[in-house]
XYZ file of C-alpha atoms in Angstrom:
697
model
C 161.759 61.703 69.070
C 162.319 61.983 72.839
C 165.291 64.308 72.237
C 163.128 66.507 69.995
C 160.415 66.758 72.647
C 163.014 67.575 75.310
C 164.537 70.285 73.112
C 161.106 71.823 72.489
C 160.396 71.818 76.229
C 163.707 73.564 76.961
C 163.019 76.189 74.287
C 159.509 76.743 75.586
C 160.827 77.216 79.134
C 163.486 79.632 77.906
C 160.868 81.680 76.038
C 158.674 81.744 79.134
C 161.492 83.089 81.281
C 162.359 85.689 78.676
C 158.708 86.771 78.440
C 158.571 87.187 82.213
C 161.695 89.336 82.194
C 160.207 91.506 79.444
C 156.849 92.029 81.136
C 158.151 92.831 84.614
C 159.256 96.418 85.282
C 161.663 96.300 88.201
C 162.963 99.831 87.634
C 161.738 103.141 88.947
C 162.461 106.750 88.092
C 163.808 107.684 91.557
C 166.598 106.108 93.649
C 165.224 102.915 95.178
C 166.532 103.897 98.594
C 164.412 107.074 98.491
C 161.388 105.076 97.370
C 161.938 102.579 100.206
C 162.071 105.366 102.779
C 158.777 106.772 101.474
C 157.161 103.329 101.595
C 158.436 102.779 105.122
C 157.238 106.106 106.505
C 153.871 106.418 104.727
C 151.026 105.195 106.920
C 147.695 103.984 105.617
C 146.605 103.595 109.231
C 147.214 107.287 109.943
C 145.291 108.284 106.816
C 142.425 106.008 107.872
C 142.370 107.580 111.347
C 142.198 111.035 109.783
C 139.177 109.975 107.742
C 137.523 108.610 110.887
C 138.133 111.890 112.667
C 136.788 113.954 109.767
C 133.956 111.908 108.241
C 132.974 108.845 110.247
C 129.323 109.518 109.512
C 127.099 112.207 108.018
C 125.767 114.609 110.619
C 123.861 117.819 110.940
C 125.983 120.946 111.104
C 124.768 123.417 113.686
C 124.552 127.178 113.214
C 127.266 127.418 115.873
C 129.669 125.432 113.661
C 128.930 127.671 110.677
C 129.681 130.750 112.808
C 133.105 129.369 113.687
C 135.264 126.944 111.730
C 133.859 123.808 110.147
C 134.911 120.577 111.840
C 136.997 119.172 108.987
C 138.898 122.431 108.563
C 139.647 122.541 112.289
C 141.034 119.016 112.071
C 143.291 119.801 109.098
C 144.592 122.938 110.797
C 145.297 121.023 114.023
C 147.237 118.310 112.209
C 149.358 120.500 109.939
C 150.382 122.499 113.009
C 151.207 119.278 114.875
C 153.336 118.098 111.939
C 155.309 121.363 111.941
C 154.678 122.187 108.295
C 155.648 125.505 106.738
C 153.634 128.653 105.974
C 150.481 127.392 107.699
C 147.487 129.617 107.137
C 143.712 129.532 106.916
C 142.479 131.691 104.063
C 138.999 133.165 103.715
C 138.585 132.863 99.970
C 134.882 133.582 99.316
C 131.444 133.982 100.878
C 128.934 131.145 101.044
C 125.153 131.147 101.164
C 124.032 127.590 101.703
C 120.944 125.638 102.666
C 121.181 123.965 106.056
C 119.011 121.194 107.429
C 118.119 121.390 111.103
C 115.617 118.580 111.745
C 113.202 116.435 109.788
C 111.000 113.404 110.271
C 108.551 111.379 108.226
C 105.989 109.215 110.038
C 103.200 106.996 108.834
C 100.183 107.958 110.972
C 97.498 105.826 109.311
C 96.615 102.959 109.077
C 99.621 102.177 111.278
C 102.007 104.334 113.255
C 105.648 103.920 112.304
C 108.636 106.129 111.599
C 109.830 106.130 107.995
C 112.710 108.613 108.112
C 114.501 110.772 110.672
C 117.170 113.386 109.942
C 118.766 112.839 113.349
C 119.308 109.186 112.472
C 120.502 109.627 108.892
C 121.213 113.026 107.361
C 120.800 112.019 103.657
C 117.092 111.279 104.189
C 116.357 114.993 103.928
C 116.748 116.338 100.403
C 118.907 119.455 100.435
C 116.883 122.531 99.528
C 113.786 121.349 101.420
C 111.651 124.117 102.917
C 110.107 124.237 106.390
C 106.922 122.207 106.607
C 104.557 120.480 109.022
C 101.823 118.596 107.165
C 99.731 115.457 107.273
C 98.600 114.125 103.918
C 97.973 110.986 101.889
C 100.687 109.251 99.933
C 100.176 108.901 96.192
C 102.292 106.632 93.991
C 103.690 108.085 90.734
C 106.110 105.950 88.736
C 109.219 107.444 87.173
C 108.097 106.583 83.643
C 104.900 108.610 84.148
C 106.921 111.623 85.221
C 109.254 111.312 82.270
C 106.292 111.255 79.915
C 104.844 114.312 81.741
C 101.616 112.471 82.528
C 99.598 114.475 85.036
C 97.886 112.843 87.970
C 94.872 114.621 89.454
C 95.327 112.726 92.733
C 98.632 114.505 93.391
C 97.042 117.758 94.487
C 97.293 118.220 98.228
C 99.158 114.917 98.615
C 102.715 113.699 99.057
C 104.241 111.904 96.077
C 106.000 108.566 96.532
C 108.173 107.746 93.529
C 111.107 105.716 92.238
C 112.273 108.789 90.294
C 115.165 110.931 91.547
C 113.995 113.258 94.284
C 114.538 116.388 92.173
C 112.436 114.941 89.328
C 109.700 114.002 91.788
C 109.873 117.433 93.356
C 109.362 119.214 90.032
C 106.431 116.895 89.280
C 104.835 117.646 92.666
C 105.338 121.394 92.118
C 103.686 121.250 88.699
C 100.692 119.217 89.859
C 99.832 120.725 93.224
C 101.606 118.201 95.410
C 102.918 119.050 98.870
C 106.254 117.270 98.639
C 108.013 114.116 97.488
C 109.449 110.945 98.984
C 111.877 109.161 96.664
C 113.413 105.701 96.889
C 115.487 106.184 93.779
C 118.919 104.654 94.155
C 121.899 104.471 91.782
C 122.538 100.814 92.699
C 119.352 99.237 94.108
C 120.334 95.695 93.133
C 123.837 96.018 94.590
C 122.795 97.613 97.865
C 119.099 98.111 98.752
C 120.076 100.301 101.732
C 121.823 103.065 99.788
C 120.278 106.510 99.988
C 121.668 109.020 97.486
C 123.061 112.393 98.508
C 120.397 114.177 96.505
C 118.563 117.473 96.713
C 115.679 119.474 95.261
C 117.279 122.893 94.917
C 120.372 125.013 95.158
C 122.794 123.724 97.781
C 124.997 126.780 97.808
C 123.498 129.848 96.171
C 120.118 131.252 97.133
C 117.029 130.271 95.148
C 116.559 132.443 92.056
C 113.753 134.977 92.259
C 111.777 133.492 89.367
C 111.896 129.895 90.598
C 108.770 128.104 91.822
C 108.474 127.893 95.594
C 110.385 124.827 96.794
C 108.525 122.124 98.673
C 110.255 119.361 100.601
C 111.785 116.032 99.742
C 112.839 112.867 101.526
C 115.163 110.117 100.321
C 114.463 106.632 101.643
C 116.032 103.278 100.859
C 114.738 100.972 98.113
C 114.007 98.396 100.815
C 111.549 100.809 102.419
C 110.259 102.260 99.172
C 109.214 99.044 97.474
C 107.175 98.001 100.527
C 105.311 101.324 100.567
C 104.780 101.173 96.797
C 103.285 97.659 96.994
C 100.867 98.762 99.689
C 99.725 101.762 97.639
C 99.236 99.910 94.357
C 97.242 97.240 96.204
C 94.757 99.980 97.131
C 95.792 100.790 100.684
C 95.413 104.393 101.809
C 98.501 105.584 103.671
C 98.599 108.888 105.511
C 101.929 110.374 106.554
C 103.163 113.302 108.611
C 106.148 115.279 107.315
C 108.049 117.790 109.407
C 111.041 119.785 108.198
C 113.081 122.555 109.743
C 115.775 124.229 107.681
C 117.374 127.584 107.133
C 120.010 129.293 105.047
C 123.352 130.269 106.512
C 126.026 132.664 105.363
C 129.661 132.122 106.234
C 133.199 132.390 104.923
C 134.536 129.680 102.631
C 137.906 128.776 104.085
C 140.893 126.958 102.628
C 143.558 125.455 104.902
C 147.027 125.727 103.391
C 150.553 124.659 104.252
C 153.811 123.953 102.459
C 157.075 122.066 102.561
C 159.529 124.782 101.634
C 162.065 124.067 98.941
C 165.662 125.229 99.081
C 165.361 127.313 95.892
C 162.379 129.713 95.774
C 163.005 130.331 92.066
C 162.970 126.677 91.017
C 159.183 126.255 90.772
C 156.726 124.292 92.895
C 154.112 121.522 93.006
C 150.524 121.947 94.278
C 148.535 119.171 95.977
C 144.755 119.547 96.205
C 141.794 117.610 97.596
C 138.281 118.737 98.504
C 136.882 118.622 102.016
C 133.351 119.512 100.900
C 130.993 119.363 97.954
C 128.007 120.768 99.722
C 128.145 121.003 103.486
C 125.579 118.351 104.417
C 127.325 115.608 102.486
C 130.242 113.944 104.268
C 131.869 111.186 102.250
C 134.573 108.923 103.659
C 135.968 108.117 100.231
C 134.557 111.204 98.520
C 136.673 112.997 99.461
C 137.879 112.694 103.032
C 140.206 110.020 101.633
C 141.969 112.420 99.258
C 142.227 115.029 102.022
C 143.677 112.506 104.463
C 146.167 111.206 101.904
C 147.644 114.580 100.958
C 147.865 115.317 104.686
C 149.782 112.047 105.065
C 151.980 112.932 102.060
C 152.916 116.177 103.810
C 153.657 114.364 107.092
C 155.648 111.604 105.387
C 157.924 113.872 103.384
C 158.365 116.381 106.233
C 159.348 113.566 108.625
C 161.860 112.053 106.211
C 163.401 115.468 105.487
C 163.642 116.358 109.178
C 165.331 113.036 109.959
C 167.854 113.557 107.181
C 166.760 110.398 105.366
C 165.941 112.296 102.181
C 167.259 115.678 101.095
C 165.191 118.832 101.241
C 163.870 119.335 97.687
C 164.769 122.450 95.776
C 161.111 123.017 94.866
C 158.362 123.903 97.325
C 155.344 121.617 97.708
C 152.029 123.354 98.427
C 148.993 121.644 100.017
C 145.473 123.069 99.851
C 142.118 121.775 101.079
C 138.608 123.229 100.808
C 135.235 123.124 99.114
C 135.367 121.554 95.649
C 135.737 124.374 93.094
C 134.115 126.928 95.448
C 137.292 127.165 97.528
C 139.920 125.942 95.073
C 138.902 128.358 92.320
C 139.162 131.576 94.337
C 142.215 130.234 96.205
C 144.063 129.717 92.916
C 142.988 133.169 91.708
C 144.015 134.825 94.982
C 147.407 133.105 95.139
C 148.795 134.318 91.853
C 152.354 134.201 93.207
C 152.047 130.463 93.878
C 150.394 129.811 90.514
C 153.221 131.609 88.723
C 155.757 129.203 90.249
C 153.641 126.028 90.089
C 154.838 123.441 87.575
C 151.938 121.039 88.046
C 148.998 120.026 90.237
C 148.344 116.602 91.771
C 144.676 116.256 92.722
C 143.310 113.380 94.800
C 139.569 112.734 94.587
C 138.349 109.465 96.148
C 141.465 107.369 96.633
C 140.788 104.927 99.483
C 138.135 102.399 98.476
C 138.829 98.681 98.826
C 139.642 97.898 95.191
C 138.763 94.188 95.160
C 135.444 94.657 96.942
C 134.402 97.305 94.411
C 135.811 95.635 91.288
C 137.765 98.873 91.104
C 141.046 100.300 89.860
C 143.268 103.067 91.099
C 143.090 105.394 88.112
C 145.449 108.167 87.066
C 143.809 110.622 84.665
C 146.270 112.430 82.426
C 146.245 116.070 81.398
C 144.676 117.071 78.091
C 146.671 117.987 74.978
C 145.970 121.589 75.922
C 148.083 121.093 79.058
C 150.908 118.731 78.028
C 153.285 117.869 80.849
C 155.872 115.325 81.947
C 153.956 114.735 85.212
C 151.860 112.225 83.243
C 154.863 110.043 82.469
C 156.358 110.300 85.948
C 153.033 109.200 87.436
C 152.749 106.347 84.932
C 156.241 105.136 85.861
C 155.353 104.878 89.545
C 151.955 103.297 88.902
C 153.543 100.592 86.751
C 156.354 100.046 89.252
C 153.940 99.617 92.137
C 151.746 97.388 89.980
C 154.637 95.124 89.008
C 156.025 94.933 92.544
C 152.655 94.404 94.247
C 151.028 91.586 92.332
C 151.060 87.815 92.333
C 152.794 86.430 89.279
C 154.065 83.167 87.882
C 157.774 83.665 88.465
C 160.595 81.459 87.293
C 162.305 79.509 90.100
C 164.720 81.634 92.101
C 163.428 84.952 90.768
C 162.309 86.422 94.094
C 159.251 86.988 96.236
C 155.691 87.322 95.003
C 155.672 90.994 96.026
C 159.235 92.258 95.433
C 158.412 95.661 97.002
C 155.300 95.179 99.133
C 153.289 98.267 100.040
C 150.871 96.882 102.630
C 149.345 98.473 105.735
C 149.247 96.450 108.993
C 145.431 96.239 109.046
C 144.926 96.566 105.284
C 144.511 94.016 102.535
C 147.403 92.314 100.796
C 145.619 92.355 97.438
C 147.274 92.863 94.086
C 147.514 96.516 93.081
C 145.021 97.097 90.255
C 145.536 100.332 88.353
C 144.699 102.111 85.129
C 146.329 104.981 83.247
C 143.490 106.827 81.548
C 142.801 109.819 79.385
C 141.781 113.119 80.916
C 138.601 113.365 82.946
C 137.387 116.567 84.577
C 134.802 117.195 87.307
C 137.287 117.748 90.134
C 139.674 120.384 91.426
C 142.455 119.647 88.949
C 140.221 121.432 86.438
C 140.759 124.634 88.420
C 144.481 124.341 87.787
C 144.039 123.224 84.174
C 141.815 126.264 83.604
C 142.951 128.719 80.901
C 143.205 131.493 83.470
C 145.455 129.454 85.804
C 147.487 127.273 83.399
C 148.976 124.757 85.818
C 148.794 121.232 84.308
C 146.854 118.990 86.679
C 146.354 115.236 86.959
C 143.723 113.420 88.995
C 143.921 110.149 90.906
C 140.745 108.287 91.829
C 139.445 104.841 92.768
C 136.800 103.857 90.225
C 134.235 102.406 90.092
C 132.981 103.157 93.583
C 129.803 101.292 94.486
C 128.998 103.731 97.310
C 129.712 107.013 95.534
C 127.428 109.915 96.547
C 125.302 107.809 98.884
C 124.703 107.311 102.592
C 126.900 104.207 102.460
C 130.110 106.114 101.656
C 131.496 105.187 105.064
C 134.883 104.381 106.578
C 134.172 100.627 106.603
C 134.409 100.593 102.782
C 138.007 101.826 102.815
C 141.305 99.935 102.836
C 144.368 101.088 104.777
C 146.627 99.433 102.183
C 145.065 101.388 99.339
C 145.464 104.589 101.367
C 149.137 103.766 101.960
C 149.678 103.070 98.260
C 147.956 106.326 97.321
C 150.250 108.171 99.744
C 153.398 106.525 98.399
C 152.494 107.210 94.776
C 151.609 110.854 95.387
C 154.697 111.519 97.481
C 157.013 109.787 95.013
C 155.625 111.660 91.989
C 155.910 115.041 93.700
C 159.325 114.407 95.233
C 160.745 113.307 91.859
C 159.711 116.623 90.334
C 160.690 118.634 93.409
C 164.283 117.339 93.378
C 164.940 117.112 89.644
C 168.107 118.702 88.285
C 169.687 118.382 84.858
C 170.407 114.641 85.015
C 166.965 113.885 86.422
C 165.310 116.099 83.804
C 167.019 114.086 81.090
C 165.874 110.842 82.760
C 162.329 112.182 82.804
C 162.706 113.159 79.150
C 163.871 109.629 78.354
C 160.698 108.312 80.022
C 158.539 110.654 77.931
C 160.366 109.646 74.748
C 160.112 105.917 75.465
C 156.420 106.216 76.255
C 155.843 108.253 73.091
C 156.979 105.276 71.012
C 154.682 103.006 72.990
C 151.724 105.342 72.592
C 152.262 105.916 68.870
C 152.410 102.147 68.371
C 149.163 101.751 70.292
C 147.473 104.353 68.115
C 148.725 102.624 64.978
C 146.821 99.524 66.069
C 143.742 101.647 66.859
C 143.727 103.341 63.470
C 144.425 100.106 61.624
C 141.135 98.932 63.077
C 139.424 102.157 62.001
C 140.688 101.694 58.438
C 139.709 98.022 58.459
C 136.101 98.835 59.363
C 135.655 101.954 57.220
C 133.387 102.136 54.200
C 135.414 105.072 52.909
C 138.933 103.738 53.389
C 140.688 106.763 51.922
C 138.845 109.197 54.215
C 139.558 106.983 57.238
C 143.242 106.789 56.316
C 143.472 110.565 55.928
C 141.815 111.052 59.316
C 144.148 108.481 60.860
C 147.220 110.278 59.504
C 145.986 113.613 60.889
C 145.298 111.966 64.253
C 148.766 110.390 64.409
C 150.310 113.749 63.596
C 148.180 115.263 66.382
C 149.414 112.651 68.853
C 152.997 113.246 67.731
C 152.614 116.994 68.211
C 151.435 116.380 71.778
C 154.441 114.122 72.422
C 156.781 116.912 71.291
C 154.917 119.470 73.380
C 155.195 117.150 76.386
C 158.917 116.628 75.863
C 159.383 120.402 75.673
C 158.046 120.826 79.225
C 161.145 119.211 80.783
C 163.046 122.412 79.956
C 161.252 124.154 82.842
C 163.157 121.910 85.261
C 166.498 123.333 84.074
C 165.798 126.629 82.267
C 168.543 127.561 79.823
C 170.265 124.173 79.922
C 171.858 123.513 76.530
C 172.193 119.845 77.422
C 168.433 119.554 77.885
C 167.728 121.704 74.836
C 169.924 119.491 72.650
C 168.260 116.393 74.066
C 164.818 117.803 73.262
C 165.831 118.623 69.672
C 167.176 115.128 69.119
C 164.119 113.695 70.862
C 161.851 115.585 68.481
C 163.756 114.078 65.544
C 163.249 110.640 67.102
C 159.503 111.286 67.453
C 159.413 112.375 63.797
C 161.021 109.071 62.752
C 158.609 107.032 64.862
C 155.681 109.026 63.475
C 156.846 108.473 59.893
C 157.079 104.729 60.540
C 153.573 104.590 61.984
C 152.133 106.633 59.103
C 153.938 104.398 56.604
C 152.405 101.346 58.254
C 148.916 102.869 58.076
C 149.497 103.780 54.444
C 150.600 100.255 53.538
C 147.469 98.828 55.116
C 145.097 101.332 53.509
C 146.728 100.941 50.093
C 146.528 97.179 50.474
C 142.804 97.423 51.095
C 142.195 99.811 48.199
C 144.726 98.425 45.721
C 146.005 101.880 44.813
C 148.525 104.484 45.965
C 147.432 107.177 48.416
C 148.653 110.706 48.960
C 147.474 113.561 51.184
C 147.188 117.025 49.694
C 146.218 119.907 51.942
C 143.219 121.989 50.945
C 143.692 125.775 50.637
C 142.018 126.190 54.060
C 144.291 123.570 55.637
C 147.377 125.091 54.040
C 146.442 128.516 55.413
C 145.739 126.957 58.813
C 149.211 125.383 58.856
C 150.704 128.898 58.687
C 148.365 130.519 61.230
C 149.496 130.537 64.865
C 147.257 131.806 67.693
C 149.344 133.082 70.611
C 147.736 133.928 73.921
C 148.151 137.388 75.404
C 148.502 138.132 79.103
C 144.731 138.564 79.430
C 143.700 134.956 80.253
C 145.960 134.880 83.321
C 144.916 138.401 84.280
C 141.305 137.206 84.301
C 142.312 134.268 86.541
C 140.101 131.217 87.136
C 137.147 131.009 84.762
C 138.701 133.310 82.152
C 137.168 131.529 79.165
C 133.749 131.200 80.798
C 133.730 134.932 81.503
C 134.623 135.641 77.902
C 131.954 133.281 76.546
C 129.302 134.876 78.767
C 130.124 138.277 77.289
C 129.562 137.160 73.678
C 126.576 138.200 71.646
C 123.941 135.674 70.656
C 125.285 135.830 67.097
C 128.830 135.045 68.243
C 127.634 132.122 70.334
C 125.687 130.864 67.353
C 128.863 130.983 65.265
C 130.500 128.608 67.745
C 127.593 126.188 68.117
C 129.366 123.414 66.192
C 132.578 123.651 68.205
C 132.945 121.525 71.327
C 135.808 121.416 73.847
C 136.550 125.104 73.322
C 138.460 125.201 76.624
C 141.019 122.743 75.302
C 141.258 124.558 71.979
C 141.954 127.829 73.814
C 144.642 126.196 75.960
C 146.437 125.002 72.840
C 147.361 128.635 72.191
C 149.339 128.802 75.470
C 152.752 128.056 73.991
C 152.285 129.826 70.657
C 153.865 126.784 68.962
C 150.679 125.200 67.648
C 149.222 126.196 64.293
C 145.489 126.082 63.709
C 146.076 122.906 61.681
C 148.083 121.409 64.555
C 145.202 122.209 66.886
C 142.700 120.545 64.592
C 144.886 117.425 64.426
C 145.279 117.278 68.206
C 141.533 117.609 68.641
C 140.995 114.734 66.193
C 143.562 112.703 68.113
C 142.030 113.387 71.530
C 138.326 113.296 70.860
C 137.906 111.211 67.680
C 135.955 114.106 66.185
C 137.010 116.467 63.421
C 136.258 120.126 64.167
C 136.049 122.194 61.007
C 139.062 124.392 60.300
C 136.667 127.276 59.672
C 135.105 126.875 63.143
C 138.523 126.890 64.833
C 139.506 130.006 62.851
C 136.232 131.670 63.853
C 136.821 130.850 67.534
C 140.314 132.337 67.530
C 139.087 135.376 65.645
C 136.641 136.019 68.486
C 139.388 135.484 71.056
C 141.599 137.916 69.142
C 138.848 140.523 69.021
C 138.348 140.169 72.788
C 142.088 140.549 73.414
C 142.861 137.002 74.557
C 145.114 135.964 71.655
C 147.185 137.408 68.832
C 147.145 135.736 65.422
C 150.535 135.312 63.762
C 151.224 134.227 60.193
C 154.368 132.174 59.650
């Protein structure tokens, strides 16, 4: 009996060791020596200092600053010159017309005298869009639920509204009911932090007010701590009189985009574009959003330039471009103006909020992939480095003698030594990578972001919430991803292809589990199975499209072409196995054999291939939006049931996707089934407008 127990213990230990070996990932897609140099040179401290210099606190911008160069832009230009980067320039990309706060104060004048808010103390207290005012009036309390139910309040007329509703909601209510202005203590996280004041406004931050709009009033944002005290006094019957003073104006200036590069050795080999936004409205200054992304791509440029200059890593064959500016407002026109760069760009790496202390925020460092309309190997390269850093920067139960807790520590001197928490997620927009993903630009873009962020878009988005270690890790990851692509030749392209192919098997297996669950919980098992098969085929099509993108690294290489063809056959086998597994499960549930037959519409769709013309790229950024705006009301009505039209349009880029393929990829991505007829109708409109040609095969 004792021998049996001992044998079982030995077997259990052996299985534990084997499991540990299987779960660790001690390999990386670049030479470890290169990775080590990047880790050694990258500085989270330098990135943190850059954030301090750019966005230590939110402040009023003077008219003098608007007439010259904005502070953050001046800093970026100074540093890229100091680092000796290539092709440095400051581009005027568009004109801006923006609201600008000058001064503001809110005082209680009766029954006591006390200051409630002061723009000089804290810029977010003044709602952007506020008009000049100098009034004394009574406070009146209006709850958010009353506003949402559109309940009028006769006492609002000639008074200042205090509310827990967002300041814009309160402002519209005051406008509609004769109020003078609004004071809001709405907060996105009042229980987490009662001092947070949102970066919120009552009108257009950038463009001028439309002619037909009601005259704007004024708005103040105060903290929940202040707001609940004032509310309790009002609802107890106390009369509170306040004095509100606001000075503001509108300013016109040039939107500027700092730019630099690390030149590659082969101008015809393609390039990589880094982006991060310095501004999203000129009164809001966020340490994490997004001074952190701007500081990190600056540190990426310094790190790689230093290593190249010292001869520690080779100069890449592909150029790396770096651009900063106003979110969308600068990036969009910059991408349109720099058509020569966009024509060479293989991918975009966008950093939006990358420095928050992960543990303190219960956060992850998230990499958002491209959509199926922009398939690209950059997703798999990024995933490789994220996993590698995760496995080499975490505490684990290791077998005796199997090394340190952190085999490859990436830790800043004054930063945390926390585990690296990360997530590889599906596509999410709402940042500058969407400029590059746009149908008129067609450069596949990924986004990296720390999320959740408990201080996002509030007055508490300050430097003290950041972590130098996280900034260092963000720098290392970004530099490693870009440098891998920038140096890839034939052998490296095949290694990248192997990563894509291996991950395709993993992803298809994951989706098999997902769709097994869908079939298990379906009332109509046969319909669920059919949908699952279409979705798997959509995922498989995206895997093939992704694998095909490695050819751009070595155009004309037969070796890579042969590898892709054999890889496609491998994906077909894996897909067939997954579909067979789904079929076995569905048939087991139903107790009968299942077979898919295409409808006449589906059969026709399988032979119909939309192929984009040159027009989308000629139209540049916003091509699809411009086209949609030109449609008649009847045409827009025809498309009312079709969502994600931007992604559908992008699926015509290669000309290799049939309408049926596109439907399947949309099912796979969005768990919704667009009607074949609606997709046909959309492409018919695009064909009529000259954006695509329709081929029958």
